[in-house]
DNA sequence: AAATTTGGTTTCGTTATGCAACCCTATTTA
DNA sequence: TAAATAGGGTTGCATAACGAAACCAAATTT
C-alpha cells in the first residue's frame, strides 16, 4: 500500500519528517545552504535523478522550504532559494552533520569546520542546553505531565 | 534501479542520512528516547508494519544506534536500547522537533516542553552558536578554504 | 492443555526510485 | 542564419522498497 505519511500526526517530529525526512530533501536543503540555486547544479552536485529532483524541489516549494524565483528576461531560468523556514533548518543540518562527523567519520573528509564570520572562531558543538547554557543529556531533562509520550508523542 | 545509498559519500550528512534518514528510523529513535524498548511497543506506538520495523531495528542495531539486549531466562524476549551513539541523536531530534513546532504547529499538540531536571526551567531553543554562545544564522558563518562545498560537500 | 504474548518471516500488491530518452524554450557558437 | 548547447522539465520502463495481513514458533499465562 501507499507509503505512510504523517501530515496529520500529532507529533511534530513526524510532521517535520514528512517534509524533509526522505533520502533527498535534507541534502537538497544542505546543498542550498552551500549556495546552490539552479536545477542543473543540484542535479550534478547531488547526483540525483532529474525526475526525483523535480519532485523534491516541487514538494519543498509546496512546503515553503524553498521558493522558486524566475530569473532572466523571459522567465525560462529559475532559481530555488531557501525561505526563512528553510534557513531555519540550519541547526538541524549542523546537528546531523556533527553527529555524522563524530560517529561516522570519513577518512577522506574532514569534520565540519564552520566558523563565526565575526571572530573566525569555530562554532560550538550543538547541544540541548539549559536556560543558562549548560549542555543537557537526555537524562537531564523531563517533560511536564501535559505531554503524553504515547502515539509517537 | 536500486535506491541510492550513501555509505561511501564523503559528506557526513549523507552518511548520517543513510543510517537514520528514512521515514521511520528517526521516529524509532525518538520513541526509544521516550522509553520504549520492546518490539510490540514500537509497533503499536508508531503504527509501523512489522516487517518494516524488523528491518529498521536490525539496521539501527547494525549501525550501533540501538543494541539488542536479551531479557528473560531463555532469551526469547529482547529489548532494544539506545547506545551512546543513539543517545547522541538527542540534539538532532530536539532541533527537528523545535523546527516542526515552529513551522508546522499542530492544533491538537503542544510544542515540546522539555525541562531541565535540575532546575525545572525549559530548555533553550537549539541554535548554532559562536564560541561564546551567541546564536549564529547561516549568514554569520563561513567555512575555511580547506572544505570544498562541491559534491555534497 | 489451550490461549496469549513476543518477535519475527512470507506473500503479495502498490508505490517510489533510478536511468535513459525525449521535449520545448533560450542562448551561444559556427 | 543554421546548428549546437544549456536550462528545466516530462515520460516510460525496470527494479527496489513499502504496507497489510497471514503465518510461525518459542515462551508464558490462564
Coordinates of C-alpha atoms (C1' of nucleotides) in Angstrom, one line a residue:
Chain A
X1 CA 0.0 0.0 0.0
X2 CA 0.9 3.6 -0.1
X3 CA 3.9 4.8 1.9
X4 CA 2.6 6.1 5.2
X5 CA 2.6 9.8 5.5
X6 CA 2.5 11.9 8.6
X7 CA 0.7 15.1 7.7
X8 CA -1.8 14.7 10.4
X9 CA 0.3 13.1 13.0
X10 CA 0.2 14.9 16.3
X11 CA 3.9 14.6 16.6
X12 CA 5.8 17.5 15.1
X13 CA 8.8 15.3 14.5
X14 CA 6.7 13.1 12.3
X15 CA 5.3 16.1 10.5
X16 CA 8.8 17.5 10.1
X17 CA 10.0 14.2 8.7
X18 CA 7.0 14.3 6.3
X19 CA 8.5 17.4 4.8
X20 CA 12.3 16.8 4.9
X21 CA 12.5 13.2 6.1
X22 CA 13.2 11.4 2.9
X23 CA 16.6 10.5 1.4
X24 CA 17.0 13.6 -0.7
X25 CA 15.2 16.6 0.8
X26 CA 17.6 17.4 3.5
X27 CA 20.6 17.0 1.2
X28 CA 18.9 19.4 -1.2
X29 CA 18.5 21.9 1.6
X30 CA 22.1 21.4 2.6
X31 CA 23.2 22.0 -0.9
X32 CA 21.1 25.1 -1.0
X33 CA 22.9 26.3 2.2
X34 CA 26.1 25.8 0.3
X35 CA 24.8 28.3 -2.2
X36 CA 23.4 26.1 -5.0
X37 CA 20.3 27.5 -6.6
X38 CA 19.9 26.1 -10.1
X39 CA 18.2 22.8 -11.1
X40 CA 21.2 21.6 -13.1
X41 CA 23.6 22.4 -10.3
X42 CA 21.6 20.5 -7.7
X43 CA 21.4 17.6 -10.2
X44 CA 25.1 17.5 -10.8
X45 CA 26.3 18.1 -7.3
X46 CA 23.9 15.6 -5.7
X47 CA 23.9 13.0 -8.5
X48 CA 20.1 12.8 -8.1
X49 CA 17.8 11.6 -10.9
X50 CA 16.1 14.5 -12.6
X51 CA 12.5 13.3 -12.1
X52 CA 13.2 12.8 -8.4
X53 CA 14.8 16.2 -8.2
X54 CA 11.8 17.7 -9.8
X55 CA 9.5 16.1 -7.4
X56 CA 11.6 17.0 -4.3
X57 CA 12.0 20.6 -5.4
X58 CA 8.3 21.0 -6.0
X59 CA 7.5 19.5 -2.6
X60 CA 10.0 21.7 -0.9
X61 CA 8.4 24.7 -2.6
X62 CA 5.0 23.5 -1.7
X63 CA 6.1 23.2 1.9
X64 CA 7.6 26.7 1.8
X65 CA 11.1 25.4 2.5
X66 CA 12.3 26.7 -0.9
X67 CA 10.9 29.3 -3.1
X68 CA 11.1 29.3 -6.9
X69 CA 12.3 32.6 -8.3
X70 CA 12.2 33.5 -12.0
X71 CA 15.4 35.0 -13.2
X72 CA 16.4 36.2 -16.6
X73 CA 14.3 38.2 -19.1
X74 CA 11.7 35.8 -20.4
X75 CA 11.3 33.6 -17.4
X76 CA 12.9 30.4 -18.6
X77 CA 15.5 30.3 -15.9
X78 CA 14.7 29.7 -12.3
X79 CA 16.4 29.7 -9.0
X80 CA 15.4 27.8 -5.9
X81 CA 16.2 29.8 -2.8
X82 CA 15.8 29.0 0.8
X83 CA 13.0 30.6 2.6
X84 CA 13.1 31.6 6.3
X85 CA 11.7 28.2 7.1
X86 CA 14.3 26.6 5.0
X87 CA 17.1 28.6 6.6
X88 CA 15.7 27.6 10.0
X89 CA 16.8 24.0 9.2
X90 CA 20.4 25.2 9.8
X91 CA 20.5 23.8 13.4
X92 CA 19.1 20.5 12.2
X93 CA 21.6 20.1 9.5
X94 CA 24.5 21.2 11.6
X95 CA 23.4 18.8 14.4
X96 CA 23.2 15.9 11.9
X97 CA 26.5 16.8 10.4
X98 CA 28.2 16.9 13.8
X99 CA 26.7 13.6 14.7
X100 CA 27.9 12.1 11.4
X101 CA 31.4 13.6 11.9
X102 CA 31.6 12.1 15.4
X103 CA 30.2 8.7 14.8
X104 CA 30.9 8.0 11.1
X105 CA 34.0 10.0 10.3
X106 CA 35.1 9.6 6.7
X107 CA 38.8 9.0 6.1
X108 CA 38.9 11.4 3.1
X109 CA 36.7 14.1 4.6
X110 CA 37.4 16.5 7.4
X111 CA 34.9 17.2 10.1
X112 CA 32.7 20.3 9.5
X113 CA 34.7 23.4 10.3
X114 CA 32.2 26.2 10.5
X115 CA 33.4 29.5 11.8
X116 CA 31.9 32.6 13.2
X117 CA 32.3 35.2 10.5
X118 CA 32.8 37.9 13.1
X119 CA 35.6 36.3 15.1
X120 CA 36.9 33.4 13.0
X121 CA 36.4 31.1 15.9
X122 CA 34.9 27.6 15.3
X123 CA 31.3 27.2 16.2
X124 CA 30.2 25.3 19.3
X125 CA 29.1 21.7 19.2
X126 CA 25.3 21.5 19.0
X127 CA 23.7 20.6 22.3
X128 CA 20.4 20.7 24.1
X129 CA 21.0 23.3 26.7
X130 CA 19.6 24.5 30.0
X131 CA 18.3 28.0 30.3
X132 CA 21.7 29.2 31.4
X133 CA 23.5 27.4 28.6
X134 CA 24.8 24.2 30.2
X135 CA 24.6 21.1 27.9
X136 CA 21.9 18.6 28.9
X137 CA 21.8 14.9 28.0
X138 CA 18.6 13.1 27.6
X139 CA 18.8 12.0 31.2
X140 CA 19.0 15.6 32.4
X141 CA 15.6 16.6 31.1
X142 CA 12.0 15.7 31.7
X143 CA 8.6 16.5 30.2
X144 CA 5.9 18.0 32.4
X145 CA 2.8 15.9 32.6
X146 CA 0.8 17.7 30.0
X147 CA 2.7 15.9 27.3
X148 CA 1.8 12.3 26.7
X149 CA 4.6 10.2 25.2
X150 CA 2.2 7.8 23.6
X151 CA 1.4 7.5 19.9
X152 CA 4.7 8.9 18.6
X153 CA 4.5 11.6 21.2
Chain B
X1 CA 17.2 0.7 -10.2
X2 CA 18.3 0.4 -6.6
X3 CA 17.7 3.2 -4.2
X4 CA 20.9 5.2 -4.0
X5 CA 22.8 4.8 -0.7
X6 CA 25.4 7.0 0.7
X7 CA 27.7 4.7 2.7
X8 CA 30.7 5.9 0.9
X9 CA 29.7 9.5 0.4
X10 CA 32.3 12.0 1.5
X11 CA 29.6 14.0 3.1
X12 CA 28.8 13.1 6.7
X13 CA 25.3 14.4 6.4
X14 CA 24.7 12.0 3.6
X15 CA 26.2 9.2 5.6
X16 CA 24.2 10.1 8.6
X17 CA 21.0 10.1 6.5
X18 CA 22.0 6.7 5.3
X19 CA 21.6 5.5 8.8
X20 CA 18.7 7.5 10.1
X21 CA 17.4 9.4 7.1
X22 CA 14.4 7.2 6.2
X23 CA 10.8 7.7 7.1
X24 CA 10.9 5.5 10.2
X25 CA 14.4 5.3 11.8
X26 CA 14.4 8.7 13.5
X27 CA 10.9 8.1 14.8
X28 CA 12.0 4.8 16.3
X29 CA 15.0 6.6 17.9
X30 CA 12.6 9.2 19.2
X31 CA 10.3 6.6 20.6
X32 CA 13.3 4.9 22.2
X33 CA 14.1 8.2 23.8
X34 CA 10.6 8.3 25.3
X35 CA 11.4 4.9 26.9
X36 CA 10.0 2.4 24.5
X37 CA 12.2 -0.8 24.4
X38 CA 10.1 -3.7 23.1
X39 CA 9.3 -4.7 19.6
X40 CA 5.5 -4.8 20.2
X41 CA 5.5 -1.4 21.9
X42 CA 7.4 0.2 19.0
X43 CA 4.9 -1.4 16.6
X44 CA 1.9 -0.2 18.4
X45 CA 3.0 3.2 19.3
X46 CA 4.3 4.0 15.9
X47 CA 1.8 2.1 13.8
X48 CA 4.6 0.7 11.7
X49 CA 4.3 -2.5 9.7
X50 CA 6.1 -5.4 11.5
X51 CA 8.4 -6.4 8.6
X52 CA 9.5 -2.8 8.3
X53 CA 10.0 -2.5 12.0
X54 CA 12.1 -5.6 11.9
X55 CA 14.2 -4.2 9.1
X56 CA 14.7 -0.8 10.7
X57 CA 15.5 -2.2 14.2
X58 CA 18.1 -4.6 12.6
X59 CA 19.6 -1.8 10.6
X60 CA 19.8 0.5 13.7
X61 CA 21.4 -2.3 15.6
X62 CA 23.9 -2.9 12.7
X63 CA 24.7 0.8 12.8
X64 CA 25.2 0.8 16.5
X65 CA 22.4 3.2 17.2
X66 CA 20.4 0.6 19.2
X67 CA 21.6 -2.5 20.8
X68 CA 19.6 -5.7 21.3
X69 CA 19.5 -7.0 24.8
X70 CA 18.3 -10.4 25.7
X71 CA 16.0 -10.3 28.7
X72 CA 14.2 -13.1 30.5
X73 CA 15.5 -16.6 31.2
X74 CA 15.8 -18.4 27.9
X75 CA 16.4 -15.5 25.6
X76 CA 13.1 -15.1 23.9
X77 CA 12.4 -11.6 25.0
X78 CA 14.5 -8.7 23.8
X79 CA 14.9 -5.1 24.4
X80 CA 16.2 -2.5 22.1
X81 CA 18.1 0.2 23.9
X82 CA 19.8 3.3 22.8
X83 CA 23.6 3.2 22.6
X84 CA 25.7 6.2 23.2
X85 CA 25.6 6.9 19.5
X86 CA 21.8 6.7 19.6
X87 CA 21.6 9.0 22.6
X88 CA 23.8 11.4 20.8
X89 CA 21.0 12.0 18.3
X90 CA 19.2 13.9 21.0
X91 CA 20.2 17.3 19.7
X92 CA 19.1 16.3 16.2
X93 CA 15.7 15.2 17.3
X94 CA 15.2 18.2 19.5
X95 CA 16.3 20.5 16.7
X96 CA 13.9 18.8 14.3
X97 CA 11.1 18.9 16.9
X98 CA 11.6 22.6 17.5
X99 CA 11.6 23.3 13.8
X100 CA 8.4 21.3 13.4
X101 CA 6.8 23.1 16.4
X102 CA 7.7 26.5 14.9
X103 CA 6.8 26.0 11.3
X104 CA 4.1 23.3 11.4
X105 CA 2.4 23.6 14.7
X106 CA -0.4 21.1 15.3
X107 CA -3.6 22.5 16.7
X108 CA -4.1 19.5 19.0
X109 CA -0.5 19.1 20.1
X110 CA 1.5 21.5 22.3
X111 CA 5.0 22.4 21.4
X112 CA 7.8 20.4 23.0
X113 CA 8.2 21.3 26.6
X114 CA 11.5 19.8 27.8
X115 CA 12.8 21.0 31.1
X116 CA 16.0 20.8 33.0
X117 CA 15.6 18.2 35.6
X118 CA 17.8 20.1 38.0
X119 CA 16.0 23.5 37.8
X120 CA 12.6 22.8 36.2
X121 CA 13.4 25.5 33.6
X122 CA 12.5 25.0 30.0
X123 CA 15.5 24.2 27.7
X124 CA 16.9 26.7 25.3
X125 CA 16.0 26.8 21.7
X126 CA 18.5 24.9 19.6
X127 CA 20.9 27.1 17.7
X128 CA 24.2 27.1 16.0
X129 CA 26.3 29.1 18.4
X130 CA 29.6 31.0 18.4
X131 CA 32.3 30.0 20.8
X132 CA 30.9 32.4 23.4
X133 CA 27.4 31.1 23.0
X134 CA 25.7 33.7 20.7
X135 CA 23.3 32.3 18.2
X136 CA 24.5 32.3 14.6
X137 CA 22.5 32.3 11.4
X138 CA 23.7 30.7 8.3
X139 CA 24.9 34.1 7.1
X140 CA 27.0 34.6 10.2
X141 CA 29.3 31.7 9.5
X142 CA 31.8 30.6 6.8
X143 CA 33.9 27.6 6.0
X144 CA 37.7 27.9 5.8
X145 CA 39.1 27.1 2.4
X146 CA 40.1 23.5 3.2
X147 CA 36.4 22.5 2.8
X148 CA 35.2 22.2 -0.7
X149 CA 31.4 22.7 -1.0
X150 CA 31.2 20.6 -4.2
X151 CA 29.8 17.1 -4.5
X152 CA 27.5 17.3 -1.5
X153 CA 30.4 18.8 0.5
Chain C
dA1 C1' -3.9 -28.2 27.6
dA2 C1' -5.3 -24.1 25.4
dA3 C1' -4.8 -19.4 24.7
dT4 C1' -1.8 -15.5 24.5
dT5 C1' 2.4 -12.8 24.1
dT6 C1' 6.6 -11.9 21.8
dG7 C1' 9.4 -11.4 17.9
dG8 C1' 9.6 -12.5 13.7
dT9 C1' 9.2 -14.2 8.3
dT10 C1' 6.4 -14.8 4.0
dT11 C1' 3.4 -13.4 0.4
dC12 C1' 1.5 -10.2 -2.5
dG13 C1' 0.0 -5.9 -4.4
dT14 C1' 1.2 -0.8 -4.5
dT15 C1' 4.4 2.9 -4.6
dA16 C1' 8.9 5.1 -5.1
dT17 C1' 13.3 5.4 -7.3
dG18 C1' 16.9 5.5 -11.0
dC19 C1' 18.1 5.6 -15.7
dA20 C1' 17.6 7.0 -20.2
dA21 C1' 15.3 9.1 -23.7
dC22 C1' 12.6 12.8 -25.2
dC23 C1' 10.7 17.9 -25.4
dC24 C1' 10.5 22.8 -25.6
dT25 C1' 12.4 27.3 -24.9
dA26 C1' 16.6 30.4 -24.7
dT27 C1' 21.0 31.4 -25.6
dT28 C1' 25.5 30.6 -27.9
dT29 C1' 28.5 29.2 -31.4
dA30 C1' 29.9 28.3 -36.2
Chain D
dT1 C1' 21.3 32.2 -40.2
dA2 C1' 21.7 27.4 -39.0
dA3 C1' 23.2 24.4 -35.7
dA4 C1' 24.6 23.3 -31.2
dT5 C1' 24.1 23.7 -26.4
dA6 C1' 22.1 24.8 -21.7
dG7 C1' 18.1 25.0 -18.7
dG8 C1' 14.2 22.8 -16.8
dG9 C1' 11.4 19.5 -17.2
dT10 C1' 8.3 15.1 -18.5
dT11 C1' 7.6 10.2 -19.9
dG12 C1' 8.4 5.0 -19.9
dC13 C1' 10.3 1.3 -18.1
dA14 C1' 12.6 -2.0 -14.8
dT15 C1' 13.7 -2.6 -10.1
dA16 C1' 13.6 -1.9 -5.2
dA17 C1' 11.1 -0.6 -1.0
dC18 C1' 6.8 -0.4 1.5
dG19 C1' 2.3 -1.8 3.9
dA20 C1' -1.2 -5.1 5.2
dA21 C1' -2.3 -9.3 6.6
dA22 C1' -1.4 -14.1 7.2
dC23 C1' 1.5 -17.3 9.1
dC24 C1' 5.1 -19.4 12.5
dA25 C1' 7.5 -20.9 16.6
dA26 C1' 9.1 -20.4 21.3
dA27 C1' 7.8 -19.0 25.8
dT28 C1' 4.5 -17.6 29.1
dT29 C1' -0.3 -17.3 31.2
dT30 C1' -4.7 -19.0 32.2

